[in-house]
PDB file of N, CA and C in Angstrom:
ATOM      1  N   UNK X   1     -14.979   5.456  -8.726  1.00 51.00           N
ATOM      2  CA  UNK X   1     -13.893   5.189  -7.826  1.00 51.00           C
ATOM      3  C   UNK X   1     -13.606   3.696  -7.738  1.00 51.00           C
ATOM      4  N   UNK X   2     -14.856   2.616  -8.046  1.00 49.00           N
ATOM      5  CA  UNK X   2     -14.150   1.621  -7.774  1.00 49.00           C
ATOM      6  C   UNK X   2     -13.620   0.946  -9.105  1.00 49.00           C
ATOM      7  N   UNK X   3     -14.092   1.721  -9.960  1.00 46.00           N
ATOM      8  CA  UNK X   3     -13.444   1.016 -11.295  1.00 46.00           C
ATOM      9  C   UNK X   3     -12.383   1.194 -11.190  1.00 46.00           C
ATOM     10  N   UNK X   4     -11.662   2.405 -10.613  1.00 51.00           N
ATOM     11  CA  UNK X   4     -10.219   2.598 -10.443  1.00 51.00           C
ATOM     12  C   UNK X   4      -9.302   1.748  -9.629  1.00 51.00           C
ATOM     13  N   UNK X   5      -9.845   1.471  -8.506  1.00 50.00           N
ATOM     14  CA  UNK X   5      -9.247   0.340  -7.831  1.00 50.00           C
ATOM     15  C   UNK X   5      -9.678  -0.968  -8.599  1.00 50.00           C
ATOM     16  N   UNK X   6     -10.337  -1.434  -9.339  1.00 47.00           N
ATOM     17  CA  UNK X   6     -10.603  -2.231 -10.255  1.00 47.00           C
ATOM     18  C   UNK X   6      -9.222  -2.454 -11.162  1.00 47.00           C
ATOM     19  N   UNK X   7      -9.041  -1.364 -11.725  1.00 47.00           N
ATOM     20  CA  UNK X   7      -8.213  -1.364 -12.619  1.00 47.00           C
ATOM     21  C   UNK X   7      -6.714  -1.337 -12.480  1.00 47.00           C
ATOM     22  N   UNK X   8      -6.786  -0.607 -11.396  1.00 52.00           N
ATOM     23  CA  UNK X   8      -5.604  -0.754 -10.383  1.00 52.00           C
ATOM     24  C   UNK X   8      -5.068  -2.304 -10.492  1.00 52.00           C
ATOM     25  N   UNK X   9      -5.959  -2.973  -9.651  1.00 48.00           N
ATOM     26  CA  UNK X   9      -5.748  -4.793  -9.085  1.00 48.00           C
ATOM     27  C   UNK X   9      -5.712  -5.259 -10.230  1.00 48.00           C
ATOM     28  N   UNK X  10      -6.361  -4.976 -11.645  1.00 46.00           N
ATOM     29  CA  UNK X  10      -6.320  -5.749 -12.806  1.00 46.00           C
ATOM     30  C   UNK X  10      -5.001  -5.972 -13.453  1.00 46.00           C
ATOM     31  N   UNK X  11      -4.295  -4.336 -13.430  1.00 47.00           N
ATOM     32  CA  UNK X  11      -2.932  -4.022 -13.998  1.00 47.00           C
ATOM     33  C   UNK X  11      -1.773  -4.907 -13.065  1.00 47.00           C
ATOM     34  N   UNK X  12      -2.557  -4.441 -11.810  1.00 48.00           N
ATOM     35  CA  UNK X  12      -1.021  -5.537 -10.815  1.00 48.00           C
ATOM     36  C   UNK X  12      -1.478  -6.963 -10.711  1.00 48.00           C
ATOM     37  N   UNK X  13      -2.403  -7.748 -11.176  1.00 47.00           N
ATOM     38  CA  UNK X  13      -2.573  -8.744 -11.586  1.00 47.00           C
ATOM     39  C   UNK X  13      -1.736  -9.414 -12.518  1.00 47.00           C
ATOM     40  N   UNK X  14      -2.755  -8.810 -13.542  1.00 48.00           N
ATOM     41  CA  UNK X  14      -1.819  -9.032 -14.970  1.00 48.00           C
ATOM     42  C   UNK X  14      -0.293  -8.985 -15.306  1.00 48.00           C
ATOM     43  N   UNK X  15       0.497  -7.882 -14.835  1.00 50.00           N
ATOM     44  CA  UNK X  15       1.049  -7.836 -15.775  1.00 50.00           C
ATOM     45  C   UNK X  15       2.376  -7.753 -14.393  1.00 50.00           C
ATOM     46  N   UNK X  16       2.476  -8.019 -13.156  1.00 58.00           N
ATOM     47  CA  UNK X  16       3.347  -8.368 -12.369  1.00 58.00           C
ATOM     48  C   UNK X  16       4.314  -7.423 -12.363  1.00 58.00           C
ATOM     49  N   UNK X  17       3.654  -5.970 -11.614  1.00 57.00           N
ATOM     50  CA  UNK X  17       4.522  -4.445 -11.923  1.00 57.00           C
ATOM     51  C   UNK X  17       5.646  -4.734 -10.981  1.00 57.00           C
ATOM     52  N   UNK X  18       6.068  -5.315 -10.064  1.00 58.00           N
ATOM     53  CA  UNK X  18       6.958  -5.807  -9.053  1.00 58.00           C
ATOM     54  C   UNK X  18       8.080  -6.481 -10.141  1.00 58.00           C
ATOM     55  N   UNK X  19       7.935  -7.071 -11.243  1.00 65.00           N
ATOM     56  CA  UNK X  19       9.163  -7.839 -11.860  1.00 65.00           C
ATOM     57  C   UNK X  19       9.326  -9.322 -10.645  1.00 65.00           C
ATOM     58  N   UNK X  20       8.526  -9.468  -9.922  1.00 66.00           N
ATOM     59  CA  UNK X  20       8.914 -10.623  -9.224  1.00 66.00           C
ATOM     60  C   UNK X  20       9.595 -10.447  -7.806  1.00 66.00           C
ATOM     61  N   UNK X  21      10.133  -8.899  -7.564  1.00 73.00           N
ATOM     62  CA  UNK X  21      11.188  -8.385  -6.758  1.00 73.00           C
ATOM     63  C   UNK X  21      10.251  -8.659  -5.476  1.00 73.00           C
ATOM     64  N   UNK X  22      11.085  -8.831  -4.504  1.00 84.00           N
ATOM     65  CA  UNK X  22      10.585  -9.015  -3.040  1.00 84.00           C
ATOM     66  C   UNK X  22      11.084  -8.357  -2.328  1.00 84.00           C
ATOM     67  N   UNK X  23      11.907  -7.004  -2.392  1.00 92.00           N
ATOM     68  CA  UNK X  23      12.226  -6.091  -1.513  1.00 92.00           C
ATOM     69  C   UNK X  23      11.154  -5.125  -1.671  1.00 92.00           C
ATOM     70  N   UNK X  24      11.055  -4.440  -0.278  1.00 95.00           N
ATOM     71  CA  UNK X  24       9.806  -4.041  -0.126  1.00 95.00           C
ATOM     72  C   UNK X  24       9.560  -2.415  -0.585  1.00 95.00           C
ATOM     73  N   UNK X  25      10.640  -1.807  -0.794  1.00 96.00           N
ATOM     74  CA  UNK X  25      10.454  -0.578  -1.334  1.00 96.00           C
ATOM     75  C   UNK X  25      10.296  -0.757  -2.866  1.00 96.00           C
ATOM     76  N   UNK X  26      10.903  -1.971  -3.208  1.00 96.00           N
ATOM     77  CA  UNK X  26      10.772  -1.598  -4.482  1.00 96.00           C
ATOM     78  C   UNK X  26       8.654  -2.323  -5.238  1.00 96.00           C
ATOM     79  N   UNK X  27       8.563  -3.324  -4.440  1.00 96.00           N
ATOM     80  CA  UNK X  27       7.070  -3.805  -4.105  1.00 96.00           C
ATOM     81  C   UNK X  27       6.352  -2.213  -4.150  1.00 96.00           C
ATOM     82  N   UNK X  28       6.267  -1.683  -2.890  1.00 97.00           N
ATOM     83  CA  UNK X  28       5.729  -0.474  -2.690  1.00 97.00           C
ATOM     84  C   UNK X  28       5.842   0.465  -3.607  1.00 97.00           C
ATOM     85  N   UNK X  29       6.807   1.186  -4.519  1.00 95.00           N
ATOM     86  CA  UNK X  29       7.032   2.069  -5.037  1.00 95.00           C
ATOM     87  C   UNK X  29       6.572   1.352  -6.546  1.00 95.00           C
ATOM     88  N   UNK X  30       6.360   0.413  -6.770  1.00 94.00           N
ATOM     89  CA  UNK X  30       5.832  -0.215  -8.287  1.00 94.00           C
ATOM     90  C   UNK X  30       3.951  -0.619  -7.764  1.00 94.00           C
ATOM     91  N   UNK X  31       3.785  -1.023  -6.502  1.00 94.00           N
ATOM     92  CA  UNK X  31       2.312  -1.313  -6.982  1.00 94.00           C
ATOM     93  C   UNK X  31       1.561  -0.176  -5.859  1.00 94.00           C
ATOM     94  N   UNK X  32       2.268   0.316  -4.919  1.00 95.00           N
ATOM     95  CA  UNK X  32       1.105   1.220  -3.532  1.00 95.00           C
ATOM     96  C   UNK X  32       1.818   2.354  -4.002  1.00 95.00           C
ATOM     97  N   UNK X  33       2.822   2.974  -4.630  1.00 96.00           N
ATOM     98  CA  UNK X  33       2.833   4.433  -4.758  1.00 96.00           C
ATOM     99  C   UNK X  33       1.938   5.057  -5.768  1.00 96.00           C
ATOM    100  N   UNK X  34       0.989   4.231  -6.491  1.00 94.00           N
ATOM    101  CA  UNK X  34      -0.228   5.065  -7.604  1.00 94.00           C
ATOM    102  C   UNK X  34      -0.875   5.857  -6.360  1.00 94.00           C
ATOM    103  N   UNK X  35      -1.707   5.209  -5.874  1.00 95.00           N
ATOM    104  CA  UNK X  35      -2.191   5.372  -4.654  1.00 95.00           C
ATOM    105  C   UNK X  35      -1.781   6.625  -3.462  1.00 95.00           C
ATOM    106  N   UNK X  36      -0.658   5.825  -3.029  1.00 96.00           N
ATOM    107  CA  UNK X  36      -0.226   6.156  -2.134  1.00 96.00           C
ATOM    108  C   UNK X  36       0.745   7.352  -1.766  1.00 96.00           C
ATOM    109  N   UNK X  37       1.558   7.593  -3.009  1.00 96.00           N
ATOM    110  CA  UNK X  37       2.224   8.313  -3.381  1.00 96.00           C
ATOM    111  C   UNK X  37       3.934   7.413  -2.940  1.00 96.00           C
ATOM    112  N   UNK X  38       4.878   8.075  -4.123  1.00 95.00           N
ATOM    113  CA  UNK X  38       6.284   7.783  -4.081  1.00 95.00           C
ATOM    114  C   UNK X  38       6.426   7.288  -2.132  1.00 95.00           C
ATOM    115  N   UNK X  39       6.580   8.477  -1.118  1.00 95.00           N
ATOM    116  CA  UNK X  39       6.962   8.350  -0.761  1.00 95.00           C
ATOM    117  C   UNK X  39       5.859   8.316   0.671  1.00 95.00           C
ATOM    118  N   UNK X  40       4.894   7.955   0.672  1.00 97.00           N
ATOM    119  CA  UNK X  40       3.584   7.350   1.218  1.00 97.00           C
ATOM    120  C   UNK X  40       2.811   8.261   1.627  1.00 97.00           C
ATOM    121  N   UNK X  41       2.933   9.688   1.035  1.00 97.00           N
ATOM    122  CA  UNK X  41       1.813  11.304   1.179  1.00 97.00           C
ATOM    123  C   UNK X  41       1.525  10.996  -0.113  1.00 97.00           C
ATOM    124  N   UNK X  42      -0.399  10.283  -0.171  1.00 97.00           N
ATOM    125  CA  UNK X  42      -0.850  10.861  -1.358  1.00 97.00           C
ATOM    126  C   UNK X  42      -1.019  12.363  -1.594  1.00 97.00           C
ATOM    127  N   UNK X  43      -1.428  12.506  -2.993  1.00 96.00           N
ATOM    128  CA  UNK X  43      -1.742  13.645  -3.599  1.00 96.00           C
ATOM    129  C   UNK X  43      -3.374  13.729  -2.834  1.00 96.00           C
ATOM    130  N   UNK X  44      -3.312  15.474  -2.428  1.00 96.00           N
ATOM    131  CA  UNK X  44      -4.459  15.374  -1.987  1.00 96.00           C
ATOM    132  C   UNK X  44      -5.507  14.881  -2.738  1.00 96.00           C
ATOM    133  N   UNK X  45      -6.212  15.161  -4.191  1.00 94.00           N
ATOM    134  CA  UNK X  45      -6.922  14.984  -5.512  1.00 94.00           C
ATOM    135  C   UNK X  45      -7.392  13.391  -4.437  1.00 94.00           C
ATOM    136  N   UNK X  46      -6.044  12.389  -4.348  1.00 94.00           N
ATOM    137  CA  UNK X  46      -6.458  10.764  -3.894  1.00 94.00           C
ATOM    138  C   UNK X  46      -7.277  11.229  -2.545  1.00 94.00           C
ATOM    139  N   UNK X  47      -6.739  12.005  -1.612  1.00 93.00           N
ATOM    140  CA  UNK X  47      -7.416  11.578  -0.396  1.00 93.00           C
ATOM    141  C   UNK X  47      -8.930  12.446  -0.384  1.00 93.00           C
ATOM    142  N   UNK X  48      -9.163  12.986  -1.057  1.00 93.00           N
ATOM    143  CA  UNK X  48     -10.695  13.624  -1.668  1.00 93.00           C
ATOM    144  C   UNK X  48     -11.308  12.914  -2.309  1.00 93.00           C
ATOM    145  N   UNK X  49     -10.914  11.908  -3.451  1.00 91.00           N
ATOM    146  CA  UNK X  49     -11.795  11.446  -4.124  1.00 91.00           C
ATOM    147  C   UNK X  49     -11.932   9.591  -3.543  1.00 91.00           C
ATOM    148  N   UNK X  50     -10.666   9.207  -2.954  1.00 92.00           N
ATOM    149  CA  UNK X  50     -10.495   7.720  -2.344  1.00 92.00           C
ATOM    150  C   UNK X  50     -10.529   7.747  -1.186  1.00 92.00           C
ATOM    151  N   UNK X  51     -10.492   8.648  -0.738  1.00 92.00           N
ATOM    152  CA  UNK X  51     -10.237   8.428   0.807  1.00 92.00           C
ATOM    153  C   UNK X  51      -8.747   7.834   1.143  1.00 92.00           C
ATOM    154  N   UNK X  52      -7.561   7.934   0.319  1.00 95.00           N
ATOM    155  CA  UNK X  52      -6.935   7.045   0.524  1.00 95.00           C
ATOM    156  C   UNK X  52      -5.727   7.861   1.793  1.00 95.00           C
ATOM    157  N   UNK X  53      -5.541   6.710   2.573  1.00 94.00           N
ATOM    158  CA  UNK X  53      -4.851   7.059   3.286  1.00 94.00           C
ATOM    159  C   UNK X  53      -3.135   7.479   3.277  1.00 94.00           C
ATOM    160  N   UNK X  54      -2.956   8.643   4.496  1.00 97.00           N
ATOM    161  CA  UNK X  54      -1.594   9.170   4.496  1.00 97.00           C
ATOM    162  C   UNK X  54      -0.494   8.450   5.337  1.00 97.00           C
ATOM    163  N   UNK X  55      -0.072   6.874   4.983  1.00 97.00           N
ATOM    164  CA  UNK X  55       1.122   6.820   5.565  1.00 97.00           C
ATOM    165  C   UNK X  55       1.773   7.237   6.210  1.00 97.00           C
ATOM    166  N   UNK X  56       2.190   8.627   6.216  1.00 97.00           N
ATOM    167  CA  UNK X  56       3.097   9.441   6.980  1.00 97.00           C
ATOM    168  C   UNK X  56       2.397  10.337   7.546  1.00 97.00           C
ATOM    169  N   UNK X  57       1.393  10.256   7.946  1.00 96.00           N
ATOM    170  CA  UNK X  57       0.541  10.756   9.073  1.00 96.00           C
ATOM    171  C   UNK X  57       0.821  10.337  10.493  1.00 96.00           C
ATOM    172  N   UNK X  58       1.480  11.291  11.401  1.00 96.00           N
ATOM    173  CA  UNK X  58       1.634  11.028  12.746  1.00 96.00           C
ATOM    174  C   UNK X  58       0.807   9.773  12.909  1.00 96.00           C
ATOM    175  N   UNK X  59      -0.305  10.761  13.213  1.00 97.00           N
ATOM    176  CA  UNK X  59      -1.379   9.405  14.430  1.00 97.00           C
ATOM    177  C   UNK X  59      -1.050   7.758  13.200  1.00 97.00           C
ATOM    178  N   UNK X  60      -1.127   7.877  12.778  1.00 96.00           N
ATOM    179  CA  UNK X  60      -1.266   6.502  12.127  1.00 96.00           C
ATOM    180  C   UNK X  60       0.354   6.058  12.430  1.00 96.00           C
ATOM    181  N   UNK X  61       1.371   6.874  12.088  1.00 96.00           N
ATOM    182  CA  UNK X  61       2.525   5.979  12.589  1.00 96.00           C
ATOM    183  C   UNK X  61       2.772   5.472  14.002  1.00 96.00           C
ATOM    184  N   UNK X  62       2.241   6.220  14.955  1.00 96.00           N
ATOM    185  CA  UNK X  62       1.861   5.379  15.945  1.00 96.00           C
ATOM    186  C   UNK X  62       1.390   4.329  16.127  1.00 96.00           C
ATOM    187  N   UNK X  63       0.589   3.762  15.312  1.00 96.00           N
ATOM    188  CA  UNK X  63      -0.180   2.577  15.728  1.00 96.00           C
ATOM    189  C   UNK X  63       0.356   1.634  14.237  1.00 96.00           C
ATOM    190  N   UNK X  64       0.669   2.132  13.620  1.00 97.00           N
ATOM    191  CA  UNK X  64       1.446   1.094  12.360  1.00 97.00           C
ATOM    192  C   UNK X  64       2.247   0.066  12.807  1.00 97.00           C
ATOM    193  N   UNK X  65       2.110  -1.787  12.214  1.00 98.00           N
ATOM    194  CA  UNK X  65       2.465  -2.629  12.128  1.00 98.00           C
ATOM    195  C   UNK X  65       2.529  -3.268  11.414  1.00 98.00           C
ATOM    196  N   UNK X  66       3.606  -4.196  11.050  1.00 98.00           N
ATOM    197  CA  UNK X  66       3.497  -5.208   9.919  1.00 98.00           C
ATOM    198  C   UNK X  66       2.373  -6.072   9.828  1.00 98.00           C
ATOM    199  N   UNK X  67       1.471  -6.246  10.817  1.00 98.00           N
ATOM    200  CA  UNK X  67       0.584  -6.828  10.929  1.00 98.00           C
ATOM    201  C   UNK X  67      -0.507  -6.209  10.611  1.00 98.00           C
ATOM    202  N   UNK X  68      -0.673  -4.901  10.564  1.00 97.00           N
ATOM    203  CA  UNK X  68      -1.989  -4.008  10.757  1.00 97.00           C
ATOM    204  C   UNK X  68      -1.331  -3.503   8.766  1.00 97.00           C
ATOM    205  N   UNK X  69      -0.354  -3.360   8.614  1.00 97.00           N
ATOM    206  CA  UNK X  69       0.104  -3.570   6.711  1.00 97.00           C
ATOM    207  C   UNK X  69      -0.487  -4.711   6.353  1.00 97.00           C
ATOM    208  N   UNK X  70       0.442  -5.966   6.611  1.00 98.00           N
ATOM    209  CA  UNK X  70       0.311  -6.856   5.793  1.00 98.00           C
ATOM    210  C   UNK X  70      -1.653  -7.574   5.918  1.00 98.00           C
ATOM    211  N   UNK X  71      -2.165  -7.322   6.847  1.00 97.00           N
ATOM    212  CA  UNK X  71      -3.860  -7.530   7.318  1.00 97.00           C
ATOM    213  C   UNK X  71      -4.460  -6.645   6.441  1.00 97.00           C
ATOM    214  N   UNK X  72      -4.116  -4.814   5.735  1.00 96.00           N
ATOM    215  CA  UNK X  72      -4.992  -4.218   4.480  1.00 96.00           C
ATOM    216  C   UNK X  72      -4.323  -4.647   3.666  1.00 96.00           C
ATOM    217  N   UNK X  73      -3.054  -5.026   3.170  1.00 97.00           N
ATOM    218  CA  UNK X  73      -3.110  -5.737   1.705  1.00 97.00           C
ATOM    219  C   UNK X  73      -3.652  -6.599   1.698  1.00 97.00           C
ATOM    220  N   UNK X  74      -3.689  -7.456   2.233  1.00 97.00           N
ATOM    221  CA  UNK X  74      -4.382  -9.182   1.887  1.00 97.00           C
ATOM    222  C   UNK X  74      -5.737  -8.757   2.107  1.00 97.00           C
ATOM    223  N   UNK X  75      -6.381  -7.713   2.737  1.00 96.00           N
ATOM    224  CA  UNK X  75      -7.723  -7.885   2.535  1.00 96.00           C
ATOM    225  C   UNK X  75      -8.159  -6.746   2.037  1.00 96.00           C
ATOM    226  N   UNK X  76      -7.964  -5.843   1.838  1.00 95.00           N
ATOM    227  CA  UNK X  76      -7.992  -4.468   1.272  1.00 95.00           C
ATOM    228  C   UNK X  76      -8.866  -3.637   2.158  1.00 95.00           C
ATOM    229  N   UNK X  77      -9.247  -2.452   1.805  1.00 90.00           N
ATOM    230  CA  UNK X  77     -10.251  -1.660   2.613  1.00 90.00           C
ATOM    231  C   UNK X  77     -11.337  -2.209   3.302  1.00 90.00           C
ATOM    232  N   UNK X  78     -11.613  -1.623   3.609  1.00 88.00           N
ATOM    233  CA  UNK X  78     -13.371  -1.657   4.363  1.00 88.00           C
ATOM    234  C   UNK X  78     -14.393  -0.937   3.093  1.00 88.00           C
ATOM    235  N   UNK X  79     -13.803  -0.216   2.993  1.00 85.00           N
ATOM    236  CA  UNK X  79     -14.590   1.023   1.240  1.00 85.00           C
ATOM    237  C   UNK X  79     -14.600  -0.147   0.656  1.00 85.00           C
ATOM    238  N   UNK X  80     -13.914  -0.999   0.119  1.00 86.00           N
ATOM    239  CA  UNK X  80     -13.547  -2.104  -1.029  1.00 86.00           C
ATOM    240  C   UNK X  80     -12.859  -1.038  -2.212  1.00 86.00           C
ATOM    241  N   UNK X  81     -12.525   0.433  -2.103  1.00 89.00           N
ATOM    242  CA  UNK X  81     -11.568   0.892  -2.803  1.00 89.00           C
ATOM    243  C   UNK X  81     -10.580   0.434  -2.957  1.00 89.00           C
ATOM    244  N   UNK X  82      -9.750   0.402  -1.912  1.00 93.00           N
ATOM    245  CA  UNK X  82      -8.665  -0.553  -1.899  1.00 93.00           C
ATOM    246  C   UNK X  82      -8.556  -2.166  -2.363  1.00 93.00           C
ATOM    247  N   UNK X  83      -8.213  -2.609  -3.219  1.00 94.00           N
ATOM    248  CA  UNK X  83      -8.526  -4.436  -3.551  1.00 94.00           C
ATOM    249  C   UNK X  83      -7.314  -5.190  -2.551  1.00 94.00           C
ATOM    250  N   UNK X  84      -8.181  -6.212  -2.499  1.00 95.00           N
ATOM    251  CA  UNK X  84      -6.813  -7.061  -2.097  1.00 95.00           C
ATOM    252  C   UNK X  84      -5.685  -7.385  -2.938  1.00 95.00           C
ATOM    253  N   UNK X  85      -4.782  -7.234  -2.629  1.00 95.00           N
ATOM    254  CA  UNK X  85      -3.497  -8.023  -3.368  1.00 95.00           C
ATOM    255  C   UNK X  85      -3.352  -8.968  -3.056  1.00 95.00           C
ATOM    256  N   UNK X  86      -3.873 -10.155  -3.091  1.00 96.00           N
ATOM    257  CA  UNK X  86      -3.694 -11.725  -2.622  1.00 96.00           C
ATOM    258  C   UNK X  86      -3.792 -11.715  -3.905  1.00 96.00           C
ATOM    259  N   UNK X  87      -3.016 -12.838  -4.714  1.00 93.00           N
ATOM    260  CA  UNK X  87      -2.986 -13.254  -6.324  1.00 93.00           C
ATOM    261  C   UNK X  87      -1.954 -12.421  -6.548  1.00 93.00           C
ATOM    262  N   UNK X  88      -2.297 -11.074  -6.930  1.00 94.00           N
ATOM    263  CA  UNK X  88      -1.523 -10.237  -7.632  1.00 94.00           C
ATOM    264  C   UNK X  88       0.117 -10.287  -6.776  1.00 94.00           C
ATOM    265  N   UNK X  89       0.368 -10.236  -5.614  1.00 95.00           N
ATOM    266  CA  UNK X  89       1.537  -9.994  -5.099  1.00 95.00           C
ATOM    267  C   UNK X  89       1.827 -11.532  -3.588  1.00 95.00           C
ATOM    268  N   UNK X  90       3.202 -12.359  -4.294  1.00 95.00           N
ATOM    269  CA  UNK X  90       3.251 -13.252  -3.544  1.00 95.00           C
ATOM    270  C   UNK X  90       3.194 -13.334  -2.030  1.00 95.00           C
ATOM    271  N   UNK X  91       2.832 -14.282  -1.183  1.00 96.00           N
ATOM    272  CA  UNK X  91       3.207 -14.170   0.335  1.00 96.00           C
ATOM    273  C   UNK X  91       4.461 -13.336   0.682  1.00 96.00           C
ATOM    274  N   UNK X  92       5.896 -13.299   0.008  1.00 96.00           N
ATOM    275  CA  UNK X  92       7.127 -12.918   0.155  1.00 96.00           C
ATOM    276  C   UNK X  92       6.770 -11.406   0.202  1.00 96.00           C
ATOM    277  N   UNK X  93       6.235 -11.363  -0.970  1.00 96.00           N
ATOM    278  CA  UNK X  93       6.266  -9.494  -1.610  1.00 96.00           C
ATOM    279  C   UNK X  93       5.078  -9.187  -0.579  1.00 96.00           C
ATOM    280  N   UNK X  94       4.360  -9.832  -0.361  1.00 97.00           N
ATOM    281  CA  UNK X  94       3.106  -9.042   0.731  1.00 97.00           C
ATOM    282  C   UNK X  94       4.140  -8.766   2.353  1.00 97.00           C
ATOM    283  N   UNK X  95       4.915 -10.012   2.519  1.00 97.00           N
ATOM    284  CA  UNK X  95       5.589 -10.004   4.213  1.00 97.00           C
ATOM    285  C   UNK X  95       6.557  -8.544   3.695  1.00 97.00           C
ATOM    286  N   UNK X  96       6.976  -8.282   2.722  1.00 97.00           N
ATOM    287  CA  UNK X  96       8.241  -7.603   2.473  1.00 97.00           C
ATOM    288  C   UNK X  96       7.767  -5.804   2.259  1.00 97.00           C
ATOM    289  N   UNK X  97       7.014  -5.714   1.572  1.00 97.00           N
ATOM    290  CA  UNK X  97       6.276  -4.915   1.760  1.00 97.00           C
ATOM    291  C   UNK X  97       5.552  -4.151   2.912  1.00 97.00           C
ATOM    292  N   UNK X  98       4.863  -5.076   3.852  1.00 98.00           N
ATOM    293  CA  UNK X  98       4.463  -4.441   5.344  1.00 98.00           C
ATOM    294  C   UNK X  98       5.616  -4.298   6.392  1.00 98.00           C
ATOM    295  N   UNK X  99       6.572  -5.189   6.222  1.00 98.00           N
ATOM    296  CA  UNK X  99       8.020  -4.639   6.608  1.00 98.00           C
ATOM    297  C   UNK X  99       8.413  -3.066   6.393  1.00 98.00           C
ATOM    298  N   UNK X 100       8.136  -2.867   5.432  1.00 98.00           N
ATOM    299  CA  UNK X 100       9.247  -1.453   4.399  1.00 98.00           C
ATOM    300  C   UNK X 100       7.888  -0.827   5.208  1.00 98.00           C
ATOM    301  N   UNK X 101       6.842  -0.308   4.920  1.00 98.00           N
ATOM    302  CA  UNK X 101       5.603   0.016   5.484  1.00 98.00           C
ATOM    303  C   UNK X 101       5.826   0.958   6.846  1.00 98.00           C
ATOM    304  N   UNK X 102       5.883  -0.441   7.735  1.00 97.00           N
ATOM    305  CA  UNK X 102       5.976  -0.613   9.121  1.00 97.00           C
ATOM    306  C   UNK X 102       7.108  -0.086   9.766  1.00 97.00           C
ATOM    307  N   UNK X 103       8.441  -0.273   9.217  1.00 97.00           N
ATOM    308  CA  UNK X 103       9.945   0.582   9.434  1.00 97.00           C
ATOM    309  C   UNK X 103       9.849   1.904  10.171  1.00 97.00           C
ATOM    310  N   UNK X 104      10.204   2.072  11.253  1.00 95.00           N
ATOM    311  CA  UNK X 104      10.204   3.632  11.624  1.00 95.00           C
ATOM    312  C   UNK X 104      10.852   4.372  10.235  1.00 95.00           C
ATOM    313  N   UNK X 105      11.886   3.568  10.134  1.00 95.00           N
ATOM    314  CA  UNK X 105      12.421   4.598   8.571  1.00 95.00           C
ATOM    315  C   UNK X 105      11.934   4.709   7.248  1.00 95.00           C
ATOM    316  N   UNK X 106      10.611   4.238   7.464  1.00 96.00           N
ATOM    317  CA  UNK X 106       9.550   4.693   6.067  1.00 96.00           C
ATOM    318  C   UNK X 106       9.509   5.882   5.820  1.00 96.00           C
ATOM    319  N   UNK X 107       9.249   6.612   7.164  1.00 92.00           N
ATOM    320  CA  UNK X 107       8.661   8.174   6.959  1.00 92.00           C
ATOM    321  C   UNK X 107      10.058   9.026   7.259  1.00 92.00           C
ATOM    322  N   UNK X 108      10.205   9.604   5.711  1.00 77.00           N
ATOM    323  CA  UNK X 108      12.055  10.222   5.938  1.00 77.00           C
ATOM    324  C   UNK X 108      11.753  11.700   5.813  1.00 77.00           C
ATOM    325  N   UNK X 109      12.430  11.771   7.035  1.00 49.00           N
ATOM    326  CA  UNK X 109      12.258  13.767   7.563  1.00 49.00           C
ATOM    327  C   UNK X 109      13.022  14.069   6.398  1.00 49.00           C
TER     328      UNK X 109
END
């Protein structure tokens, strides 16, 4: 599991899956939808084998903030499954990203 998040952070390192873009869906949907899924419900398979979390999970949209986003990208999990994206994704694309995140209109009925 952690080679995967390994490899994960290596690919969005390297090779800058964002194109540079700083709008935040498109951030999200190029480097947190492997993960996370398109539209922020992983595939169960992720939340069995990563633990990774459901975005569009009630209780959690309650307490979701750009601050409580942009605080697990820059530092990643507690598991260390998750890597940080500091390097891989600029200050802009990290603020722009926990924006899109954080949006009541992330989670679309």
């Amino acid at each position: 599991m952690r080679f995967v998040a390994a490899a994960l952070f290596l690919v969005a390192a390297c090779t800058n899956p964002t194109g540079g873009s700083k709008d935040g869906a498109k951030v999200f949907q190029s480097t947190c939808a492997t993960c996370h899924g398109m539209m922020g419900k992983p595939e169960a398979a992720m939340v069995a084998r990563m633990n990774v979390r459901d975005l569009t999970d009630p209780e959690f949209r309650k307490k979701v903030s750009k601050d409580l986003v942009e605080k697990q990208v820059r530092a990643g999990s507690a598991n260390k499954l998750m890597p940080s994206f500091v390097g891989a994704l600029s200050d802009e694309q990290i603020d722009a990203v926990a924006r899109y995140v954080s949006d009541p209109s992330f989670v679309k009925k």
